[in-house]
Amino acid sequence: MNGNVNRDQAVMNRIWCQVLLEELTRFGVEHICIAPGSRSTPLTLEADDNQNLTLHTHYDERGLGFLALGLAKASRKPVAIVVTSGTAVANLLPAIAEAKLTGEKLVVLTADRPVELVACGANQAIAQQGIFSSHVTAALNLPSPSEHVSLRWLLTSIDDVMARQARDGSAVHINCAFPEPLYSNQPKSIYQTYLDSVALWQQSTQCYSQQFSSTSVAFDCREWRERKGIIVIGSVSQAEAKLAQAFAQRLGWPVLCDVQSGASSAWAHFDIWLQSESGANALNETEIVLQIGSRIISKRLNHWLSQTQSTIQHSTNHAVEYHYLSPSIDRNNQDHLMQIHHHADIATWLTYAAQQFEGDMPLSGWAMDMSQFSRAVSHAVERHVDDSEVLNEVALATTLSQLPPQTNIFLGNSLFVRLVDMFGEVECDVYSNRGASGIDGLVATAAGTMRATNQPSVLYIGDTSLLYDLNSLALLTHHDVPSAIVVTNNDGGAIFGLLPVPEQQKQRLYQMPHGYDFSAAAAQFKLAYYHAEQREAYQAKLEQHLTSGKGCLLIEVTTPPEQASAHIKEVVKHFHASL
């Protein structure tokens, strides 16, 4: 990461403590209470160097805890405590237990041995993780400081704990594992590249992650009209997606819709057009991102987001302001960017935000120019689909927009969900299990959504996923509302054709071909069955069943294992040629 062979663990320990303590001051910590100890040296020296902290010392950790309690009680601000490892930590429990009952905000920073020295007979090493149990509001067990763990992760992890304290009060525990050596005279500049990763935060005076939680949704975004921004819509309801699109029209901003949103836009197929230099450069002009909802499928969009605050890699030399709107208080920031988290009901927030503007704003030339990339992908896909009447997975992905009105979609976690995200367009309610993104329980979950909505539904699932949850077809045996399961059978895990797995072991250890079809499974669970080969016949069969049929129809689409990855490359080639 640094390219500097002059590594020094003591310096790395102090860099982490510098960042940790600086962020605590931005959460309002002004006083820090310190007991003597060697393992806590990085915290002690950095606290002494921080001009925003007033130091208080005491040789007795039990008394030190109550000193901090008194400071917090009178100042009504969080107060930090630093102790060394071992029983020094345990002596803080009485003060922490009191704070739990009376609400004072203590930030308990305990030095610890690294994990390899715990439970192996090493001196002064006790089990400190979870030592305060339910007496603290939140706890964070930090790994040993290392270049391999980003300072951005450190900051968002601290912010997550401190946000919980701001909401719930009482003490929080941050356990800090420091390897030796603990002392060094080398400058922190030996890790300058590592420090530069949070340069934007260092130059500001704000907490790395800001959070606005309000039922009144009093965020003023009127100046956004004067800036180039985009709205990214993630996993939300279709109604929320439409409100987000309406808000984008007020701003004159482009909208990038994840397939889980149940919506599409003039800037669709971004996972493909972001592969082009011209498409990526156009999006790099963005100044503000508002992401609504979580769980973005597109790896290329996620990668682009991860680069938006890098002063080294961002070609336009400006960092992007990143806003995230969600009803969940939980951290959703996989690249640990500086983020402004609006914790609010999505519909309420968007309605209020739209009311700040009179009328819609015409699209800028920048926004209109970007839509040409979406059109180029559409033409490339149309060319591919029109080349053959035989139904393949890419062609199947383009058919979702042709489903009858009021049809719900459930997308499984196979290769097909990525194909839909790349090439498809949807305008309906979409359900998925894109949290853990496992292949288990997809049929059962889809059956649950079908029972709750009581509307025609289609589950798109891969063959391995269907094999895994085969018994759950029983849940659809007596379901009378018209529904369909469309299984793409490429004889195993074809998604591994897109991943850099070892070629020699790809088929045997990753794709694991099975050689099965699903006609007998449909018969066993008394479901209608159709093997689809031609596009038009498939479309007609599915539409007829959803509009006038009854119960569940299992449709099987059989394709060669490597076909989908080859077709993706073909479409991308046509796209680049059209540019």
Coordinates of C-alpha atoms in Angstrom, one line a residue:
M1 CA 0.0 0.0 0.0
N2 CA 2.8 2.4 0.9
G3 CA 5.7 1.1 -1.1
N4 CA 8.0 2.0 1.8
V5 CA 10.1 -0.8 3.2
N6 CA 10.8 1.2 6.3
R7 CA 7.9 -0.3 8.3
D8 CA 7.4 0.4 12.0
Q9 CA 4.6 -1.1 14.1
A10 CA 5.0 1.5 16.8
V11 CA 4.3 4.3 14.3
M12 CA 1.4 2.4 12.8
N13 CA -0.1 2.0 16.4
R14 CA 0.2 5.7 16.9
I15 CA -1.4 6.6 13.5
W16 CA -4.5 4.5 14.5
C17 CA -4.7 6.3 17.8
Q18 CA -4.3 9.7 16.2
V19 CA -7.2 9.0 13.9
L20 CA -9.3 7.4 16.7
L21 CA -8.8 10.3 19.2
E22 CA -9.2 13.0 16.5
E23 CA -12.6 11.5 15.5
L24 CA -13.7 11.3 19.2
T25 CA -13.0 15.0 19.5
R26 CA -15.4 15.6 16.6
F27 CA -18.0 13.7 18.5
G28 CA -17.6 16.2 21.4
V29 CA -15.0 14.5 23.6
E30 CA -13.0 17.2 25.4
H31 CA -11.7 15.4 28.5
I32 CA -9.7 12.2 28.6
C33 CA -8.8 10.3 31.8
I34 CA -5.5 8.2 31.7
A35 CA -4.0 5.6 34.0
P36 CA -0.4 4.6 33.7
G37 CA 0.6 1.6 31.6
S38 CA 3.0 0.5 28.8
R39 CA 0.5 -1.3 26.4
S40 CA -1.6 1.9 26.3
T41 CA 1.4 4.0 25.2
P42 CA 0.1 4.8 21.7
L43 CA -3.2 6.1 23.2
T44 CA -1.4 8.0 25.9
L45 CA 1.1 9.8 23.7
E46 CA -1.5 10.7 21.0
A47 CA -3.8 12.0 23.7
D48 CA -1.0 14.2 25.0
D49 CA -0.3 15.5 21.4
N50 CA -4.0 16.3 20.7
Q51 CA -4.6 20.0 21.5
N52 CA -8.3 19.5 21.7
L53 CA -8.1 17.2 24.7
T54 CA -7.7 18.0 28.4
L55 CA -5.8 15.2 30.2
H56 CA -6.6 13.9 33.7
T57 CA -4.5 11.2 35.3
H58 CA -4.9 8.8 38.2
Y59 CA -2.9 5.7 39.2
D60 CA -6.1 3.8 40.4
E61 CA -8.3 2.7 37.5
R62 CA -11.4 2.2 39.7
G63 CA -11.1 5.8 40.8
L64 CA -10.2 6.9 37.3
G65 CA -13.5 5.5 36.0
F66 CA -15.5 7.5 38.6
L67 CA -13.5 10.6 37.8
A68 CA -14.6 10.3 34.2
L69 CA -18.2 9.6 35.3
G70 CA -18.2 12.9 37.3
L71 CA -16.7 14.9 34.3
A72 CA -19.4 13.4 32.0
K73 CA -22.1 14.0 34.6
A74 CA -21.3 17.7 34.9
S75 CA -20.3 18.5 31.4
R76 CA -23.0 16.5 29.7
K77 CA -20.5 15.5 27.1
P78 CA -18.8 12.2 26.3
V79 CA -15.6 11.6 28.3
A80 CA -12.8 9.2 27.3
I81 CA -10.9 6.8 29.5
V82 CA -7.5 5.1 28.7
V83 CA -6.2 2.1 30.6
T84 CA -3.6 -0.6 29.9
S85 CA -4.4 -4.3 29.4
G86 CA -5.3 -6.9 32.0
T87 CA -7.1 -6.4 35.3
A88 CA -6.7 -2.6 34.8
V89 CA -9.7 -3.0 32.4
A90 CA -11.8 -5.0 34.9
N91 CA -11.4 -2.2 37.5
L92 CA -13.6 0.1 35.3
L93 CA -16.7 -2.0 35.7
P94 CA -18.2 -0.2 38.7
A95 CA -18.2 3.2 37.0
I96 CA -19.4 1.7 33.7
A97 CA -22.3 -0.1 35.5
E98 CA -23.3 3.2 37.1
A99 CA -23.2 5.0 33.7
K100 CA -25.5 2.3 32.2
L101 CA -28.1 3.2 34.8
T102 CA -27.7 7.0 34.8
G103 CA -26.8 7.6 31.2
E104 CA -23.5 9.4 31.3
K105 CA -21.4 8.9 28.1
L106 CA -18.1 7.3 28.7
V107 CA -15.8 6.2 25.9
V108 CA -13.7 3.4 27.3
L109 CA -10.4 2.8 25.4
T110 CA -8.7 -0.3 26.6
A111 CA -5.3 -1.3 25.4
D112 CA -4.9 -5.1 24.7
R113 CA -2.4 -7.7 23.7
P114 CA -2.8 -8.7 20.0
V115 CA -5.0 -11.8 19.5
E116 CA -2.0 -14.1 19.2
L117 CA -1.0 -13.4 22.8
V118 CA -4.4 -14.1 24.3
A119 CA -5.2 -17.5 25.9
C120 CA -1.7 -18.9 25.4
G121 CA 0.0 -18.1 28.7
A122 CA 1.3 -14.7 27.8
N123 CA 1.8 -12.2 30.6
Q124 CA -0.9 -9.6 31.4
A125 CA -3.3 -11.0 28.8
I126 CA -6.9 -11.6 29.8
A127 CA -10.0 -12.0 27.6
Q128 CA -11.1 -8.3 27.2
Q129 CA -13.5 -8.6 24.3
G130 CA -17.0 -8.4 25.8
I131 CA -15.7 -7.9 29.3
F132 CA -18.4 -5.3 30.1
S133 CA -21.2 -7.4 28.7
S134 CA -24.6 -5.6 28.7
H135 CA -23.3 -2.7 30.8
V136 CA -22.1 -0.9 27.7
T137 CA -24.3 0.4 24.8
A138 CA -21.9 -0.8 22.1
A139 CA -18.5 -2.4 21.8
L140 CA -15.8 -2.4 19.1
N141 CA -13.0 -4.9 19.2
L142 CA -10.3 -3.4 16.9
P143 CA -7.7 -5.6 15.1
S144 CA -4.1 -4.8 15.4
P145 CA -3.2 -1.7 13.5
S146 CA -2.0 -2.6 10.0
E147 CA -1.8 -1.1 6.5
H148 CA -3.9 -4.0 5.4
V149 CA -6.9 -2.5 7.3
S150 CA -8.0 0.8 5.9
L151 CA -8.2 4.0 8.0
R152 CA -11.6 4.5 6.3
W153 CA -12.8 1.3 8.0
L154 CA -11.4 2.4 11.3
L155 CA -13.3 5.7 11.0
T156 CA -16.7 4.3 10.0
S157 CA -16.4 1.7 12.7
I158 CA -15.7 4.3 15.4
D159 CA -18.6 6.4 14.0
D160 CA -21.0 3.4 14.2
V161 CA -20.2 3.0 17.9
M162 CA -20.4 6.7 18.6
A163 CA -23.7 7.0 16.8
R164 CA -25.2 4.3 19.0
Q165 CA -24.0 6.2 22.0
A166 CA -25.4 9.5 20.8
R167 CA -28.8 7.7 20.4
D168 CA -28.8 5.5 23.5
G169 CA -26.4 7.1 26.0
S170 CA -24.1 5.4 28.6
A171 CA -20.7 3.9 28.0
V172 CA -19.2 2.4 24.9
H173 CA -16.1 0.1 24.8
I174 CA -13.3 0.3 22.2
N175 CA -10.7 -2.5 22.7
C176 CA -7.4 -1.7 21.0
A177 CA -5.0 -4.5 20.3
F178 CA -1.4 -3.1 20.1
P179 CA 1.5 -5.4 19.0
E180 CA 5.0 -4.5 20.0
P181 CA 7.1 -2.5 19.6
L182 CA 5.3 0.3 21.4
Y183 CA 8.0 3.0 21.2
S184 CA 9.6 4.6 18.2
N185 CA 11.2 7.9 17.1
Q186 CA 10.4 7.5 13.4
P187 CA 8.0 10.1 11.8
K188 CA 4.5 9.2 10.7
S189 CA 5.4 10.3 7.2
I190 CA 6.9 6.8 6.5
Y191 CA 3.2 5.9 6.1
Q192 CA 2.2 9.0 4.1
T193 CA 0.3 7.2 1.4
Y194 CA -1.7 5.4 4.1
L195 CA -2.5 8.7 5.8
D196 CA -3.5 10.3 2.5
S197 CA -6.4 7.8 2.2
V198 CA -8.3 10.0 4.8
A199 CA -6.9 13.4 3.7
L200 CA -10.3 14.8 3.0
W201 CA -11.4 14.0 6.6
Q202 CA -8.2 15.4 8.0
Q203 CA -8.7 18.7 6.1
S204 CA -12.3 19.0 7.4
T205 CA -13.7 19.6 10.9
Q206 CA -16.6 17.2 10.6
C207 CA -17.1 13.6 11.8
Y208 CA -16.1 11.2 9.0
S209 CA -19.7 9.8 8.9
Q210 CA -22.4 12.3 9.5
Q211 CA -25.9 11.1 10.4
F212 CA -29.2 13.0 10.3
S213 CA -32.1 11.3 12.0
S214 CA -35.3 13.2 12.0
T215 CA -39.0 12.6 11.6
S216 CA -39.4 16.2 10.4
V217 CA -36.7 15.6 7.7
A218 CA -35.3 19.1 7.9
F219 CA -32.4 18.7 5.5
D220 CA -31.9 21.7 3.2
C221 CA -30.9 20.5 -0.3
R222 CA -31.8 23.6 -2.3
E223 CA -28.2 24.3 -3.4
W224 CA -28.1 20.8 -5.1
R225 CA -29.7 22.3 -8.2
E226 CA -26.5 24.2 -8.9
R227 CA -24.3 21.1 -8.9
K228 CA -23.9 18.0 -11.0
G229 CA -25.4 15.1 -9.2
I230 CA -26.8 11.7 -9.7
I231 CA -29.4 9.6 -7.8
V232 CA -28.7 5.9 -7.3
I233 CA -31.7 3.8 -6.4
G234 CA -31.0 0.6 -4.7
S235 CA -33.3 -2.0 -3.1
V236 CA -36.5 0.0 -2.4
S237 CA -40.2 -0.4 -3.2
Q238 CA -41.4 0.6 -6.6
A239 CA -43.4 3.4 -5.0
E240 CA -40.3 4.8 -3.4
A241 CA -38.4 4.5 -6.6
K242 CA -41.0 6.6 -8.4
L243 CA -40.7 9.3 -5.7
A244 CA -36.9 9.2 -6.2
Q245 CA -37.3 9.7 -10.0
A246 CA -39.7 12.6 -9.4
F247 CA -37.2 14.2 -7.0
A248 CA -34.5 13.7 -9.7
Q249 CA -36.7 15.6 -12.2
R250 CA -36.9 18.5 -9.7
L251 CA -33.1 18.6 -9.7
G252 CA -32.5 17.8 -13.4
W253 CA -30.2 14.9 -12.4
P254 CA -29.7 11.5 -14.0
V255 CA -31.0 8.4 -12.2
L256 CA -29.2 5.0 -12.0
C257 CA -31.7 2.3 -11.1
D258 CA -30.7 -1.0 -9.6
V259 CA -33.0 -3.8 -10.9
Q260 CA -34.2 -4.3 -7.3
S261 CA -35.8 -0.9 -7.4
G262 CA -38.4 -2.1 -9.9
A263 CA -37.7 0.9 -12.0
S264 CA -35.6 1.9 -15.0
S265 CA -34.4 5.1 -16.6
A266 CA -32.7 6.7 -19.6
W267 CA -29.3 5.8 -18.0
A268 CA -29.9 2.0 -17.8
H269 CA -27.3 -0.7 -18.4
F270 CA -24.6 1.3 -16.5
D271 CA -22.8 -1.9 -15.5
I272 CA -22.0 -2.2 -19.3
W273 CA -21.3 1.4 -20.3
L274 CA -19.1 2.0 -17.3
Q275 CA -16.7 -0.4 -18.9
S276 CA -16.0 2.3 -21.6
E277 CA -13.5 5.1 -20.9
S278 CA -16.0 7.7 -22.3
G279 CA -18.8 6.4 -20.1
A280 CA -16.7 6.4 -17.0
N281 CA -15.2 9.8 -17.7
A282 CA -18.7 11.3 -18.2
L283 CA -19.9 9.9 -14.8
N284 CA -16.7 11.2 -13.2
E285 CA -18.0 14.7 -13.6
T286 CA -20.5 14.0 -10.8
E287 CA -20.2 16.2 -7.7
I288 CA -22.9 14.7 -5.5
V289 CA -24.3 11.2 -5.2
L290 CA -27.6 10.5 -3.4
Q291 CA -28.0 6.8 -2.9
I292 CA -31.5 5.7 -1.9
G293 CA -31.7 2.2 -0.4
S294 CA -29.0 -0.4 -0.2
R295 CA -27.6 -3.5 -1.9
I296 CA -26.4 -2.3 -5.3
I297 CA -25.9 -5.3 -7.6
S298 CA -23.6 -3.8 -10.2
K299 CA -19.9 -4.4 -9.3
R300 CA -18.8 -1.7 -11.7
L301 CA -21.1 0.9 -10.1
N302 CA -19.9 -0.1 -6.7
H303 CA -16.3 0.2 -7.9
W304 CA -17.0 3.6 -9.3
L305 CA -18.5 4.7 -6.0
S306 CA -15.4 3.4 -4.2
Q307 CA -13.1 5.7 -6.3
T308 CA -15.2 8.9 -6.0
Q309 CA -13.3 10.2 -3.0
S310 CA -9.8 9.3 -4.1
T311 CA -7.8 12.5 -4.9
I312 CA -5.3 10.3 -6.6
Q313 CA -7.6 8.2 -8.9
H314 CA -10.5 10.6 -9.5
S315 CA -9.7 12.2 -12.9
T316 CA -11.5 15.4 -12.3
N317 CA -9.6 16.2 -9.1
H318 CA -12.6 16.7 -6.9
A319 CA -14.1 14.5 -4.3
V320 CA -17.7 13.5 -4.5
E321 CA -20.1 14.3 -1.7
Y322 CA -21.9 11.1 -0.8
H323 CA -25.3 11.0 0.7
Y324 CA -27.2 7.9 1.7
L325 CA -31.0 7.8 2.5
S326 CA -32.4 4.8 4.4
P327 CA -35.0 4.0 7.1
S328 CA -32.3 1.8 8.7
I329 CA -29.8 3.2 11.2
D330 CA -27.3 0.5 10.3
R331 CA -24.1 1.3 8.5
N332 CA -24.3 0.7 4.7
N333 CA -21.0 1.9 3.4
Q334 CA -18.9 -1.1 2.1
D335 CA -16.0 1.1 0.9
H336 CA -16.0 3.2 4.1
L337 CA -16.4 6.5 2.3
M338 CA -17.1 9.9 3.9
Q339 CA -20.9 9.6 4.0
I340 CA -23.9 11.7 5.1
H341 CA -26.5 9.2 6.3
H342 CA -30.0 10.5 6.2
H343 CA -31.9 8.1 8.6
A344 CA -35.5 8.7 7.7
D345 CA -38.6 7.2 6.0
I346 CA -37.7 7.3 2.3
A347 CA -41.1 8.5 1.1
T348 CA -41.4 11.2 3.7
W349 CA -37.8 12.5 3.1
L350 CA -38.3 12.6 -0.7
T351 CA -41.7 14.3 -0.4
Y352 CA -40.3 17.0 1.8
A353 CA -37.1 17.4 -0.3
A354 CA -39.2 17.8 -3.5
Q355 CA -41.3 20.5 -1.9
Q356 CA -38.2 22.7 -1.6
F357 CA -38.3 23.3 -5.4
E358 CA -40.8 24.9 -7.7
G359 CA -41.3 22.8 -10.8
D360 CA -38.9 20.4 -12.6
M361 CA -35.5 21.3 -13.8
P362 CA -34.6 20.5 -17.5
L363 CA -31.7 18.0 -17.9
S364 CA -28.3 19.5 -18.3
G365 CA -26.3 18.7 -21.4
W366 CA -24.0 16.5 -19.3
A367 CA -27.0 14.4 -18.2
M368 CA -28.4 14.1 -21.7
D369 CA -25.0 13.2 -23.1
M370 CA -24.7 10.3 -20.6
S371 CA -28.0 8.8 -21.8
Q372 CA -26.3 8.0 -25.2
F373 CA -24.3 5.3 -23.5
S374 CA -27.5 3.5 -22.4
R375 CA -28.9 3.7 -25.9
A376 CA -25.7 2.3 -27.3
V377 CA -26.0 -0.7 -25.0
S378 CA -29.7 -1.2 -25.9
H379 CA -28.8 -1.3 -29.6
A380 CA -26.0 -3.8 -28.9
V381 CA -28.4 -6.0 -27.0
E382 CA -31.1 -5.8 -29.6
R383 CA -28.6 -6.8 -32.3
H384 CA -27.6 -9.8 -30.2
V385 CA -31.2 -10.9 -29.5
D386 CA -32.3 -10.4 -33.1
D387 CA -29.5 -12.7 -34.4
S388 CA -31.4 -15.8 -33.2
E389 CA -34.9 -16.9 -32.3
V390 CA -33.3 -19.4 -29.9
L391 CA -33.9 -18.4 -26.2
N392 CA -30.6 -17.8 -24.3
E393 CA -30.0 -16.1 -20.9
V394 CA -29.1 -12.7 -22.3
A395 CA -32.2 -12.7 -24.4
L396 CA -34.3 -13.9 -21.4
A397 CA -33.0 -11.0 -19.3
T398 CA -34.5 -8.5 -21.8
T399 CA -38.0 -10.0 -21.5
L400 CA -38.8 -8.8 -18.0
S401 CA -40.2 -5.5 -19.2
Q402 CA -42.7 -7.4 -21.3
L403 CA -44.5 -9.1 -18.4
P404 CA -48.2 -8.4 -18.0
P405 CA -49.1 -5.4 -15.8
Q406 CA -49.4 -6.1 -12.0
T407 CA -46.9 -9.0 -12.2
N408 CA -44.4 -9.2 -9.4
I409 CA -40.8 -10.4 -9.9
F410 CA -38.5 -12.4 -7.5
L411 CA -34.9 -12.5 -8.6
G412 CA -32.7 -15.3 -7.3
N413 CA -28.9 -15.0 -6.6
S414 CA -27.6 -16.8 -9.7
L415 CA -25.9 -15.4 -12.8
F416 CA -29.3 -14.3 -14.1
V417 CA -29.7 -11.5 -11.6
R418 CA -26.5 -9.9 -12.9
L419 CA -27.7 -10.4 -16.5
V420 CA -30.9 -8.6 -15.7
D421 CA -29.0 -5.8 -14.0
M422 CA -26.8 -5.5 -17.1
F423 CA -29.3 -5.8 -19.9
G424 CA -32.9 -5.8 -18.5
E425 CA -35.4 -3.1 -17.6
V426 CA -38.2 -3.6 -15.1
E427 CA -41.3 -1.5 -14.1
C428 CA -42.9 -3.6 -11.3
D429 CA -42.3 -4.7 -7.7
V430 CA -39.1 -6.7 -7.4
Y431 CA -38.2 -8.9 -4.5
S432 CA -34.9 -10.6 -3.7
N433 CA -32.7 -12.0 -1.0
R434 CA -29.7 -9.8 -1.7
G435 CA -28.6 -9.4 1.9
A436 CA -26.5 -12.5 2.5
S437 CA -27.2 -13.4 -1.2
G438 CA -27.3 -17.1 -0.5
I439 CA -28.8 -19.7 -2.8
D440 CA -30.8 -21.3 0.0
G441 CA -34.5 -20.8 0.6
L442 CA -35.2 -18.8 -2.6
V443 CA -38.3 -20.8 -3.6
A444 CA -39.7 -20.6 -0.1
T445 CA -39.1 -16.9 0.1
A446 CA -40.7 -16.3 -3.2
A447 CA -43.7 -18.4 -2.1
G448 CA -44.0 -16.1 0.9
T449 CA -44.1 -13.0 -1.3
M450 CA -46.7 -14.6 -3.6
R451 CA -49.0 -15.4 -0.6
A452 CA -48.6 -11.9 0.8
T453 CA -49.3 -10.0 -2.4
N454 CA -51.8 -12.5 -3.9
Q455 CA -50.8 -11.2 -7.4
P456 CA -49.3 -13.0 -10.4
S457 CA -45.6 -13.5 -9.8
V458 CA -42.5 -14.9 -11.6
L459 CA -39.5 -16.3 -9.8
Y460 CA -36.3 -16.3 -11.9
I461 CA -33.8 -18.8 -10.4
G462 CA -30.7 -20.7 -11.4
D463 CA -30.5 -24.5 -11.5
T464 CA -28.2 -25.0 -8.5
S465 CA -30.4 -22.7 -6.4
L466 CA -33.5 -24.6 -7.4
L467 CA -31.9 -28.0 -6.6
Y468 CA -30.9 -26.6 -3.2
D469 CA -34.6 -25.6 -2.3
L470 CA -36.4 -28.3 -4.3
N471 CA -38.6 -29.4 -1.4
S472 CA -40.1 -25.9 -1.2
L473 CA -41.9 -26.5 -4.5
A474 CA -44.4 -28.1 -2.2
L475 CA -45.4 -24.6 -1.1
L476 CA -46.7 -23.9 -4.6
T477 CA -48.6 -27.1 -5.2
H478 CA -51.9 -25.6 -3.9
H479 CA -51.2 -21.9 -4.7
D480 CA -54.0 -21.0 -7.2
V481 CA -52.9 -17.5 -8.2
P482 CA -51.1 -17.7 -11.5
S483 CA -47.3 -17.8 -11.0
A484 CA -44.2 -19.1 -12.7
I485 CA -40.8 -20.3 -11.9
V486 CA -38.3 -19.7 -14.7
V487 CA -35.2 -21.7 -14.1
T488 CA -32.1 -21.1 -16.2
N489 CA -30.4 -24.5 -16.4
N490 CA -26.8 -24.1 -17.5
D491 CA -25.8 -27.3 -15.7
G492 CA -24.2 -25.8 -12.6
G493 CA -22.7 -22.6 -11.4
A494 CA -22.2 -20.7 -14.7
I495 CA -21.5 -17.5 -12.7
F496 CA -18.0 -18.8 -12.1
G497 CA -17.4 -18.2 -15.8
L498 CA -17.3 -14.5 -14.9
L499 CA -15.0 -14.9 -12.0
P500 CA -11.2 -15.4 -12.0
V501 CA -11.3 -19.0 -10.6
P502 CA -8.6 -21.4 -11.6
E503 CA -9.4 -22.7 -15.0
Q504 CA -8.1 -26.2 -14.4
Q505 CA -10.5 -26.7 -11.4
K506 CA -13.3 -24.4 -12.6
Q507 CA -15.7 -27.1 -13.7
R508 CA -15.0 -29.8 -11.0
L509 CA -14.7 -27.6 -8.0
Y510 CA -16.8 -24.5 -8.8
Q511 CA -19.4 -25.1 -11.5
M512 CA -20.1 -28.7 -10.4
P513 CA -22.2 -29.8 -13.3
H514 CA -25.1 -32.1 -12.3
G515 CA -26.8 -33.3 -15.5
Y516 CA -30.3 -32.9 -14.2
D517 CA -33.5 -31.3 -15.7
F518 CA -36.6 -30.3 -13.7
S519 CA -39.5 -32.0 -15.6
A520 CA -39.7 -34.8 -13.0
A521 CA -39.5 -32.3 -10.1
A522 CA -42.5 -30.4 -11.5
A523 CA -44.5 -33.6 -11.9
Q524 CA -43.6 -34.7 -8.3
F525 CA -45.0 -31.5 -6.9
K526 CA -47.9 -31.3 -9.3
L527 CA -46.8 -28.2 -11.1
A528 CA -47.3 -27.6 -14.8
Y529 CA -44.1 -27.8 -16.8
Y530 CA -42.8 -26.2 -20.1
H531 CA -39.4 -26.5 -21.7
A532 CA -38.7 -23.2 -23.5
E533 CA -36.5 -23.1 -26.5
Q534 CA -37.8 -20.3 -28.8
R535 CA -38.2 -16.7 -27.6
E536 CA -41.6 -16.0 -29.0
A537 CA -43.1 -19.3 -27.9
Y538 CA -41.7 -18.7 -24.4
Q539 CA -43.1 -15.2 -24.2
A540 CA -46.5 -16.4 -25.4
K541 CA -46.6 -19.3 -23.0
L542 CA -45.7 -17.2 -20.0
E543 CA -48.1 -14.4 -20.8
Q544 CA -51.0 -16.7 -21.4
H545 CA -50.4 -18.5 -18.0
L546 CA -50.0 -15.2 -16.0
T547 CA -53.1 -13.7 -17.5
S548 CA -55.5 -16.6 -17.7
G549 CA -53.8 -19.6 -16.1
K550 CA -54.0 -21.0 -12.6
G551 CA -51.3 -22.2 -10.1
C552 CA -47.6 -22.5 -10.8
L553 CA -45.9 -23.2 -14.1
L554 CA -42.3 -24.3 -14.0
I555 CA -40.5 -23.1 -17.2
E556 CA -37.0 -24.5 -17.9
V557 CA -34.6 -22.7 -20.2
T558 CA -31.6 -24.9 -21.0
T559 CA -28.3 -23.3 -22.1
P560 CA -24.7 -24.4 -22.5
P561 CA -22.5 -23.7 -19.4
E562 CA -20.2 -21.1 -21.0
Q563 CA -22.7 -19.5 -23.3
A564 CA -23.8 -16.6 -21.1
S565 CA -20.3 -15.3 -20.4
A566 CA -19.5 -15.5 -24.2
H567 CA -22.7 -13.6 -25.0
I568 CA -21.8 -10.9 -22.5
K569 CA -18.4 -10.4 -24.2
E570 CA -20.2 -10.3 -27.5
V571 CA -22.6 -7.5 -26.4
V572 CA -19.8 -5.5 -24.9
K573 CA -17.8 -5.8 -28.1
H574 CA -20.8 -4.5 -30.1
F575 CA -21.2 -1.7 -27.6
H576 CA -17.6 -0.5 -27.9
A577 CA -17.8 -0.7 -31.7
S578 CA -20.9 1.5 -31.7
L579 CA -19.1 4.2 -29.7

